[in-house]
Tab-separated table of C-alpha atoms in Angstrom:
chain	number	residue	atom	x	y	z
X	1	UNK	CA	46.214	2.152	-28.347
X	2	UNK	CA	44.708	2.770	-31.410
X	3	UNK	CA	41.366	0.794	-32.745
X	4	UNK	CA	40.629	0.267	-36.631
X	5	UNK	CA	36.952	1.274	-38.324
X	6	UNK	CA	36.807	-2.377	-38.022
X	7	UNK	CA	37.511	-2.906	-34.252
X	8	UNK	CA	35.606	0.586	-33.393
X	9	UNK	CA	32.450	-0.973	-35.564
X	10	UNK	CA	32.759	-4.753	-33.841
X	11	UNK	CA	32.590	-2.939	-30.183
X	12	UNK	CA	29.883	-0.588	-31.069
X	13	UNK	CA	27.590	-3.933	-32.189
X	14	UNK	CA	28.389	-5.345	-29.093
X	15	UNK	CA	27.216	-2.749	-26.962
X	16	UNK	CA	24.107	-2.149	-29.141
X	17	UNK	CA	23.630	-6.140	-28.694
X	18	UNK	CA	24.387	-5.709	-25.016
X	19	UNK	CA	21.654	-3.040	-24.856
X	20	UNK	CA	19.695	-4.198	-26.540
X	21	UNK	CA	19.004	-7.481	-24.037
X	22	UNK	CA	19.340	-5.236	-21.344
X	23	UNK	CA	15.907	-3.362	-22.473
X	24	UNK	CA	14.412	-6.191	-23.125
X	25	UNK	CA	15.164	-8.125	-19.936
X	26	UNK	CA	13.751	-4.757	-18.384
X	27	UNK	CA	10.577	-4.692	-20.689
X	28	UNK	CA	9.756	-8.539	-19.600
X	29	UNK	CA	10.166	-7.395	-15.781
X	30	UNK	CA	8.096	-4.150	-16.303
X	31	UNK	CA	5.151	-6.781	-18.329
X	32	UNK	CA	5.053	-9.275	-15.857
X	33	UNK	CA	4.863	-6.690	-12.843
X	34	UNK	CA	1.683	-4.931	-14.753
X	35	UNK	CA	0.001	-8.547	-14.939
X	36	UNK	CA	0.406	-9.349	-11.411
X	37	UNK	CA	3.324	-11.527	-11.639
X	38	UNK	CA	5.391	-9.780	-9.508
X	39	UNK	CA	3.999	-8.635	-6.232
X	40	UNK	CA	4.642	-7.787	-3.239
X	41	UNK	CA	4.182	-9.476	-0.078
X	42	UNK	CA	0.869	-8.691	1.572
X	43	UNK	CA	1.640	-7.388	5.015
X	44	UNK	CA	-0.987	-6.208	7.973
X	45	UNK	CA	-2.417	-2.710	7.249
X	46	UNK	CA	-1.150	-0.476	10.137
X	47	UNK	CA	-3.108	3.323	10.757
X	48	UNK	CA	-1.253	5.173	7.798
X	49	UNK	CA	-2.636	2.683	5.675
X	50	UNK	CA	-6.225	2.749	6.688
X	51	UNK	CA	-6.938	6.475	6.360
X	52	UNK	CA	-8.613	6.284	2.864
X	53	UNK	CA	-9.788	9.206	-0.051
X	54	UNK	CA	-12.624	9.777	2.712
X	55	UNK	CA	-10.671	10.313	5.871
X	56	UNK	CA	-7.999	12.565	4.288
X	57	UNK	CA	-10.573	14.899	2.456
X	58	UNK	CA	-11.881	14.976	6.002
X	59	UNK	CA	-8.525	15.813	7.459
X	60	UNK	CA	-8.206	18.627	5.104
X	61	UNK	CA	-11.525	20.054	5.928
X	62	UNK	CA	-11.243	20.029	9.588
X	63	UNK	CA	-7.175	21.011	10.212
X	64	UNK	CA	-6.126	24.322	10.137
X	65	UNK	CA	-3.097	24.452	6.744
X	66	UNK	CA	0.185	25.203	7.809
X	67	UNK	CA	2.667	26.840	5.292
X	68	UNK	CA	6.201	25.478	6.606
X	69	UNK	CA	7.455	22.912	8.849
X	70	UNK	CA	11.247	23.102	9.837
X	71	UNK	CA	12.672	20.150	10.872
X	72	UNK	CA	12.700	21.453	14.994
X	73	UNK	CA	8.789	21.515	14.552
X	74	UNK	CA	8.743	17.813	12.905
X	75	UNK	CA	10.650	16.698	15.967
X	76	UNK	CA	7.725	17.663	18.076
X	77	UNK	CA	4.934	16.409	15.580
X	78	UNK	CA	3.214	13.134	16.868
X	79	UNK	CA	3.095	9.854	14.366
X	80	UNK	CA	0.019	8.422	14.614
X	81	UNK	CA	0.507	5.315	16.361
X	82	UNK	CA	3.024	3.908	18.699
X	83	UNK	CA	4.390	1.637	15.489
X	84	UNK	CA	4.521	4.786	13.402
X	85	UNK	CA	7.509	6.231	13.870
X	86	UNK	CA	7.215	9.843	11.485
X	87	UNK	CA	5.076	12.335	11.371
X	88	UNK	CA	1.697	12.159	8.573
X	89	UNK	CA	1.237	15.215	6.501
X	90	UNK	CA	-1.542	15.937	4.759
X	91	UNK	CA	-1.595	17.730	1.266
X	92	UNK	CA	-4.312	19.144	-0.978
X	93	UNK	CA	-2.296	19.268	-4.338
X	94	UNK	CA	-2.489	22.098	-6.566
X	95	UNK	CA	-5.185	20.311	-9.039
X	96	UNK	CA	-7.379	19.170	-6.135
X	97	UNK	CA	-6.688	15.842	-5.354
X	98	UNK	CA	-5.715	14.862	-1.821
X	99	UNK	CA	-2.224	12.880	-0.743
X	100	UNK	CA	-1.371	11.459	2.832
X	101	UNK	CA	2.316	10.826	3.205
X	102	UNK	CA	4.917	9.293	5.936
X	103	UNK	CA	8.139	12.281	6.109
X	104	UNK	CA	11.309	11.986	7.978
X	105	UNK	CA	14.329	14.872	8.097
X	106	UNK	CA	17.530	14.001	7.697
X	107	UNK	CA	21.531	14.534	6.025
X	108	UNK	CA	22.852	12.815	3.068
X	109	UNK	CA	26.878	12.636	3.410
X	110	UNK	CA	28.690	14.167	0.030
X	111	UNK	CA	32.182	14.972	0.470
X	112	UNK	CA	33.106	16.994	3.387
X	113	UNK	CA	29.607	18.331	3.599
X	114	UNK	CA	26.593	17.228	4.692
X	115	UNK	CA	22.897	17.786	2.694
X	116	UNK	CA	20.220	18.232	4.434
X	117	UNK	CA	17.460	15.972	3.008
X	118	UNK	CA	13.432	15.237	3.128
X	119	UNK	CA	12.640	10.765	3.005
X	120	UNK	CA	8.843	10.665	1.820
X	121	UNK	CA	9.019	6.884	3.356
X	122	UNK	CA	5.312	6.412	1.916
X	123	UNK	CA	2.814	8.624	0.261
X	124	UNK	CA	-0.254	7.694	-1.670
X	125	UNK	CA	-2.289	10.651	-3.885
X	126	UNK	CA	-6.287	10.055	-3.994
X	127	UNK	CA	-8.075	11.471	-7.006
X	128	UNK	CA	-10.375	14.444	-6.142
X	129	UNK	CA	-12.719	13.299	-8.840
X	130	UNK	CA	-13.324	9.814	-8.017
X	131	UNK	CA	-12.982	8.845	-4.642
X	132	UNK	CA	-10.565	5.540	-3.521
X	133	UNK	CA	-8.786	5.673	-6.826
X	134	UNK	CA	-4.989	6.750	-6.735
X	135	UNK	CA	-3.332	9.021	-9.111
X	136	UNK	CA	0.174	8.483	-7.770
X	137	UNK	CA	1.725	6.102	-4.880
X	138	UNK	CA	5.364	5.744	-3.807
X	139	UNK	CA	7.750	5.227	-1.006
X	140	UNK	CA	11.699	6.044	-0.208
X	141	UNK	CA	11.307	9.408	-2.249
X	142	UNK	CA	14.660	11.526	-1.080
X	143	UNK	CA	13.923	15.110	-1.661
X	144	UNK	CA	17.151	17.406	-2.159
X	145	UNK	CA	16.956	21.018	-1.091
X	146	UNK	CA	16.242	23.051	-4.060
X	147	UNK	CA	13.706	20.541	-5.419
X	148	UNK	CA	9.662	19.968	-5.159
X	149	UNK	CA	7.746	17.331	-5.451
X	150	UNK	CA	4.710	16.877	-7.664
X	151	UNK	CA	2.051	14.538	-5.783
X	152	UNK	CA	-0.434	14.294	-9.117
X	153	UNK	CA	2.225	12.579	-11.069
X	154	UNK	CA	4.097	11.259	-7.551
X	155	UNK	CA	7.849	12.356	-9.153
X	156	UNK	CA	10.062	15.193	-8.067
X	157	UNK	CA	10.436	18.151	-9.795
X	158	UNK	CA	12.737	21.546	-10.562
X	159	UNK	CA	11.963	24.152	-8.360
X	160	UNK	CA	8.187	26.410	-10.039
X	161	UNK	CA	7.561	23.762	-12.238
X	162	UNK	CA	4.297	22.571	-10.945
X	163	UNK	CA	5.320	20.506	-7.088
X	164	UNK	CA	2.782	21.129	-3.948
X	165	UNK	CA	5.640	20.851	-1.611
X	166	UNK	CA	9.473	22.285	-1.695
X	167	UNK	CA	12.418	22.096	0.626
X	168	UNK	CA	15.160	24.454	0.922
X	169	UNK	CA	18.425	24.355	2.296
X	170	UNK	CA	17.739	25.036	6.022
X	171	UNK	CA	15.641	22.090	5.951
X	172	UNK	CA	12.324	23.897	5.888
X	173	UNK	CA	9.669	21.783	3.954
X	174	UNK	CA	7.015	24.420	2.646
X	175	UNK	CA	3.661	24.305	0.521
X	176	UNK	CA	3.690	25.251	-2.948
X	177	UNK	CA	0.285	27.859	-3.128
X	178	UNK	CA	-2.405	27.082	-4.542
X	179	UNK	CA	-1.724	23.566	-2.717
X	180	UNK	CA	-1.991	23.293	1.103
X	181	UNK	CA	-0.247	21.355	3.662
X	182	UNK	CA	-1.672	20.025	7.407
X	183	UNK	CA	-0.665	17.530	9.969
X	184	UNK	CA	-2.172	14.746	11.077
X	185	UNK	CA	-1.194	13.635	14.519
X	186	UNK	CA	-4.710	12.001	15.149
X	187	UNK	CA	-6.171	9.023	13.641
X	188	UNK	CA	-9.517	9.460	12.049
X	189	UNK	CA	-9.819	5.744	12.321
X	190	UNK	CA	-13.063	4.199	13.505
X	191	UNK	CA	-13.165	0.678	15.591
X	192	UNK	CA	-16.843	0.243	14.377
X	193	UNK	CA	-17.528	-2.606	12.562
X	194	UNK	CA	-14.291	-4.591	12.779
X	195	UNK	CA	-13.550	-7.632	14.878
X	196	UNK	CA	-10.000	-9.203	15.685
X	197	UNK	CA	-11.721	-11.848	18.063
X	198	UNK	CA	-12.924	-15.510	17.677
X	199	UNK	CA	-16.292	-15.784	17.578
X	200	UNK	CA	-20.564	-15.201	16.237
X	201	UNK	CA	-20.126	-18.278	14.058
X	202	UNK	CA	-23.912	-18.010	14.348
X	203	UNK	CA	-24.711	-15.715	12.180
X	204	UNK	CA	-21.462	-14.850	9.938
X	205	UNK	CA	-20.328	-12.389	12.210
X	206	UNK	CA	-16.708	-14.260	12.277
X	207	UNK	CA	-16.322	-12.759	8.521
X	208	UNK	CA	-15.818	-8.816	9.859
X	209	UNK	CA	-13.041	-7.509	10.318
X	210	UNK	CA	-9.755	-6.780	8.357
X	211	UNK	CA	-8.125	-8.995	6.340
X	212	UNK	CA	-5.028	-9.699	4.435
X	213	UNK	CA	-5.365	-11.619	1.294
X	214	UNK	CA	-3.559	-13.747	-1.344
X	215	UNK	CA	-5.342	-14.807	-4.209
X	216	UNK	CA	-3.181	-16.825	-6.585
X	217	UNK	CA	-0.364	-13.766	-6.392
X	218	UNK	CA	-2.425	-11.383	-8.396
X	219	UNK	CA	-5.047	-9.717	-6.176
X	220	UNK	CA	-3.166	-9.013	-3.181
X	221	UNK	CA	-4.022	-6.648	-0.398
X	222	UNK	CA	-6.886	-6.354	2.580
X	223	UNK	CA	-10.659	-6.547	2.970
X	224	UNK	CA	-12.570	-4.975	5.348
X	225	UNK	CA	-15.348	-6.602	5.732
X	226	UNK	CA	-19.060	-5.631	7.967
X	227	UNK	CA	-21.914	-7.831	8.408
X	228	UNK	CA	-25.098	-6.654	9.427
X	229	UNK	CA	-27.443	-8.900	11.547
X	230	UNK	CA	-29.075	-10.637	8.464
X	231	UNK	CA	-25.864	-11.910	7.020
X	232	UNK	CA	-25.353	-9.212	4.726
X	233	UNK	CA	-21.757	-8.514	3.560
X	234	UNK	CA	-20.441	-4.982	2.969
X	235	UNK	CA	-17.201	-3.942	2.585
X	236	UNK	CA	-13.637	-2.689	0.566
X	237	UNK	CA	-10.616	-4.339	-0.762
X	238	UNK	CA	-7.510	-2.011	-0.938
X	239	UNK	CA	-5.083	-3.374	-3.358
X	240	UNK	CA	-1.443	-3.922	-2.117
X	241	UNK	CA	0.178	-2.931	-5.715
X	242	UNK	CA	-1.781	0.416	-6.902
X	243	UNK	CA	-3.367	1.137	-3.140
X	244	UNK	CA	-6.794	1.638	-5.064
X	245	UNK	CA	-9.859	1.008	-3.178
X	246	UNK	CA	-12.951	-1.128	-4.661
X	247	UNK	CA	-15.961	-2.385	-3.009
X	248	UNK	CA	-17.208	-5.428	-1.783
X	249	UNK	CA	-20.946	-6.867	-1.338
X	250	UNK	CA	-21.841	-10.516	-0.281
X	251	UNK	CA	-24.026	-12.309	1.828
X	252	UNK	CA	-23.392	-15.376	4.732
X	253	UNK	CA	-24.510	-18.484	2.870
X	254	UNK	CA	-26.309	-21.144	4.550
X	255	UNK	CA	-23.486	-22.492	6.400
X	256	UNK	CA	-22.257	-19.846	8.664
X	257	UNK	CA	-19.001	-20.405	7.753
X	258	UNK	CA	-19.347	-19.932	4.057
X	259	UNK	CA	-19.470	-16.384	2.452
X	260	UNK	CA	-20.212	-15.666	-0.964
X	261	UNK	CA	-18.280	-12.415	-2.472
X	262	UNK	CA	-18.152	-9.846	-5.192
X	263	UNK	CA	-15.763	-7.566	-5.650
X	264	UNK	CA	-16.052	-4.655	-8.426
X	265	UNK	CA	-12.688	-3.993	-10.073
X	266	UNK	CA	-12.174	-1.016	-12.476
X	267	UNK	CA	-12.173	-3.080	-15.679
X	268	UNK	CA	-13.858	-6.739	-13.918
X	269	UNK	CA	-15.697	-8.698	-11.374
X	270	UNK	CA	-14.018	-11.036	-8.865
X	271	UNK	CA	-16.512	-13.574	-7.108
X	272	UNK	CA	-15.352	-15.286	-4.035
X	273	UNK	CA	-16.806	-18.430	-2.657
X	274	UNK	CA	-14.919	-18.075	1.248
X	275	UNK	CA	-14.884	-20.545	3.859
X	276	UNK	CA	-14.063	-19.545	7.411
X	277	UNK	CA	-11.917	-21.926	9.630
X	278	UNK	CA	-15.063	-23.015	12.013
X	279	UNK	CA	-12.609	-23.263	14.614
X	280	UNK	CA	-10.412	-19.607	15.687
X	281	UNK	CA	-11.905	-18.256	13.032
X	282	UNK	CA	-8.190	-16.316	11.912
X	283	UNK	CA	-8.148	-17.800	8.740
X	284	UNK	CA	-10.258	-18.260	5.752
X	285	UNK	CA	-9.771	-20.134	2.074
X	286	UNK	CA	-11.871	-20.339	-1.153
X	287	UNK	CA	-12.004	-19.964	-4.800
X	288	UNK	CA	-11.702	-16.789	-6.758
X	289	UNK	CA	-13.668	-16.356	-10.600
X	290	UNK	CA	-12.454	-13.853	-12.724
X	291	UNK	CA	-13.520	-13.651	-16.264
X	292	UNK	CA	-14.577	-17.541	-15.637
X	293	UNK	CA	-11.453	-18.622	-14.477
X	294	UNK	CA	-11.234	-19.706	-11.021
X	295	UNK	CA	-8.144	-19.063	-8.762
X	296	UNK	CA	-7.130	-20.409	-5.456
X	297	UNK	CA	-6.882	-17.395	-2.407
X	298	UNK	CA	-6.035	-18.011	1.256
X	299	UNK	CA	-6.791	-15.022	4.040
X	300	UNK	CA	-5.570	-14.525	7.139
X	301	UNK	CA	-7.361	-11.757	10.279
X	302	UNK	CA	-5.140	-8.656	9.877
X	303	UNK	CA	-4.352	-8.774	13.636
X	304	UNK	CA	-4.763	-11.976	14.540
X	305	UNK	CA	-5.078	-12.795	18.431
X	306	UNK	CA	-1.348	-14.706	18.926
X	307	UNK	CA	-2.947	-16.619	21.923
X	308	UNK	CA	-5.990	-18.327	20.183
X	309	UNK	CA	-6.197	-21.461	20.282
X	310	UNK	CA	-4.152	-23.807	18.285
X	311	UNK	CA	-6.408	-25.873	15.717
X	312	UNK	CA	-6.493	-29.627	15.226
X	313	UNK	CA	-3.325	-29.563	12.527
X	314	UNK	CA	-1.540	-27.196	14.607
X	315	UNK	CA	-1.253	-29.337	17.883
X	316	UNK	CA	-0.409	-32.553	16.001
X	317	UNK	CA	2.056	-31.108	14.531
X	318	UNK	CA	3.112	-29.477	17.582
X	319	UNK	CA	3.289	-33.172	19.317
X	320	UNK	CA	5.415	-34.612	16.428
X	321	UNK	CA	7.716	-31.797	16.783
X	322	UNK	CA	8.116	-32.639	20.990
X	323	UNK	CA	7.810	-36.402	19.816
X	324	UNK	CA	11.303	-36.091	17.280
X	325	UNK	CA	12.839	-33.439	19.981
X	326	UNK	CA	12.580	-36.336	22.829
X	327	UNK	CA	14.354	-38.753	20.460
């Protein structure tokens, strides 16, 4: 079948038209994820998460480097927690910065043959210059033998052109010199300062501990919060989208179930007026201002006790429930 300039001209506008949606339907996407539109779902931090810039510069100061790990040694590596189920590496990239990552081993079916392959299932890179701000994060990275991966830019790369880490073909995963490579099979995580328990509505102490936070969609992701024994708030919010770390100061108001917040962002100020459910104590609510706008947010304990006690809201609407079942 033969097409005329005419026909060949007709289809080639169409496709350009076609295209030409199809970037900007992808541009629109790409804008409203950078404004917060999109987002993920908030979830409970779990031990990979909470071993910030600090704890892995401390991991690669104390643990010995190791300059291969083939995938019979990974098999005998131990995750840090019972709901982690891969080992955490630790790697000092070749421009100083420091990355924690989740790895498994595995195959990757093409044709008859099978590839051996490296899953980076999560990794986050810290900047070496200023501490709890990420220069690359990531997750469900497949590494092909032959291949190395770059952790400063977080994107695989051809083989001596800049990764820290490589894998060959017999499924060894290596360190690219000058970067280093160590595992972590212990956490570095300290119980100080949190609580996960009901209770010192007295004096504020029901605001510590870690918790996972909504505020109207855009600034997702988890305080953890201290307060000392004159109502003085200190603490970190780790957002859910870029994993960056920022600080947080506050003080107990006069009601020991109010809070007033302020969080320092890299470019603004969030204050937080908080209110603390007076009765478990699992949940808390308030107002967000940013740039003097004010946005609802709703928080809930990170690890919640699933046996406290229901409140008020919770058992009547428990009895309707029985109530309708009975009819």
């Amino acid at each position: 079948m033969r097409f005329s300039p005419r026909d060949t001209s007709h289809r080639l506008s169409n496709h350009a038209l076609a295209k030409g949606l199809l970037f900007n339907l992808l541009s629109s996407l790409l804008v409203m994820s950078g404004f917060g539109l999109i987002t993920d779902v908030a979830v409970g931090a779990d031990l990979f998460d909470k071993h910030d810039f600090s704890l892995v510069k401390q991991a690669a100061s104390e643990l010995s480097p190791v300059a291969r790990i083939s995938m019979q040694d990974a098999s005998k590596l131990k995750p840090l927690s019972a709901t982690i189920s891969t080992p955490c590496l630790i790697v000092k990239t070749s421009e100083g910065n420091f990355a924690k990552m989740l790895v498994s081993w595995g195959f990757r079916k093409h044709g008859e043959d099978r590839l051996p392959v490296l899953l980076i299932e999560r990794f986050v890179t810290y900047r070496g210059d200023r501490p709890d701000m990420t220069a690359a994060t990531g997750k469900d990275v497949l590494l092909f033998a032959g291949f190395e991966f770059d952790f400063d830019i977080g994107q695989v790369v051809p083989a001596k052109a800049g990764g820290d880490i490589s894998f060959s073909a017999e499924s060894v995963l290596e360190a690219v010199p000058p970067a280093a490579l160590f595992t972590l099979s212990k956490s570095l995580v300290s119980s100080e300062g949190t609580s996960t328990a009901p209770g010192g509505a007295s004096n504020g102490q029901g605001f510590a501990g870690e918790w996972i936070v909504n505020a109207d969609d855009r600034w997702n992701g988890e305080w953890s919060l201290k307060v000392d024994g004159e109502g003085r708030i200190l603490g970190k919010f780790v957002s859910a989208e870029s994993q960056n770390a920022y600080d947080i100061t506050g003080n107990v108001s006069g009601l020991p179930h109010q809070a007033r917040l302020e969080i320092f962002l890299a470019n603004t100020q969030v204050s937080v007026e908080a209110y603390l459910w007076s009765n478990t104590q699992n949940d808390m609510a308030g107002v967000v201002t940013v740039a003097g706008r004010k946005f609802g947010f709703f928080a809930r304990r990170a690890q919640a006790d699933r046996a406290a006690p229901q409140t008020k809201a919770e058992k009547q609407e428990s009895a309707l429930g029985k109530g309708a079942g009975d009819k």
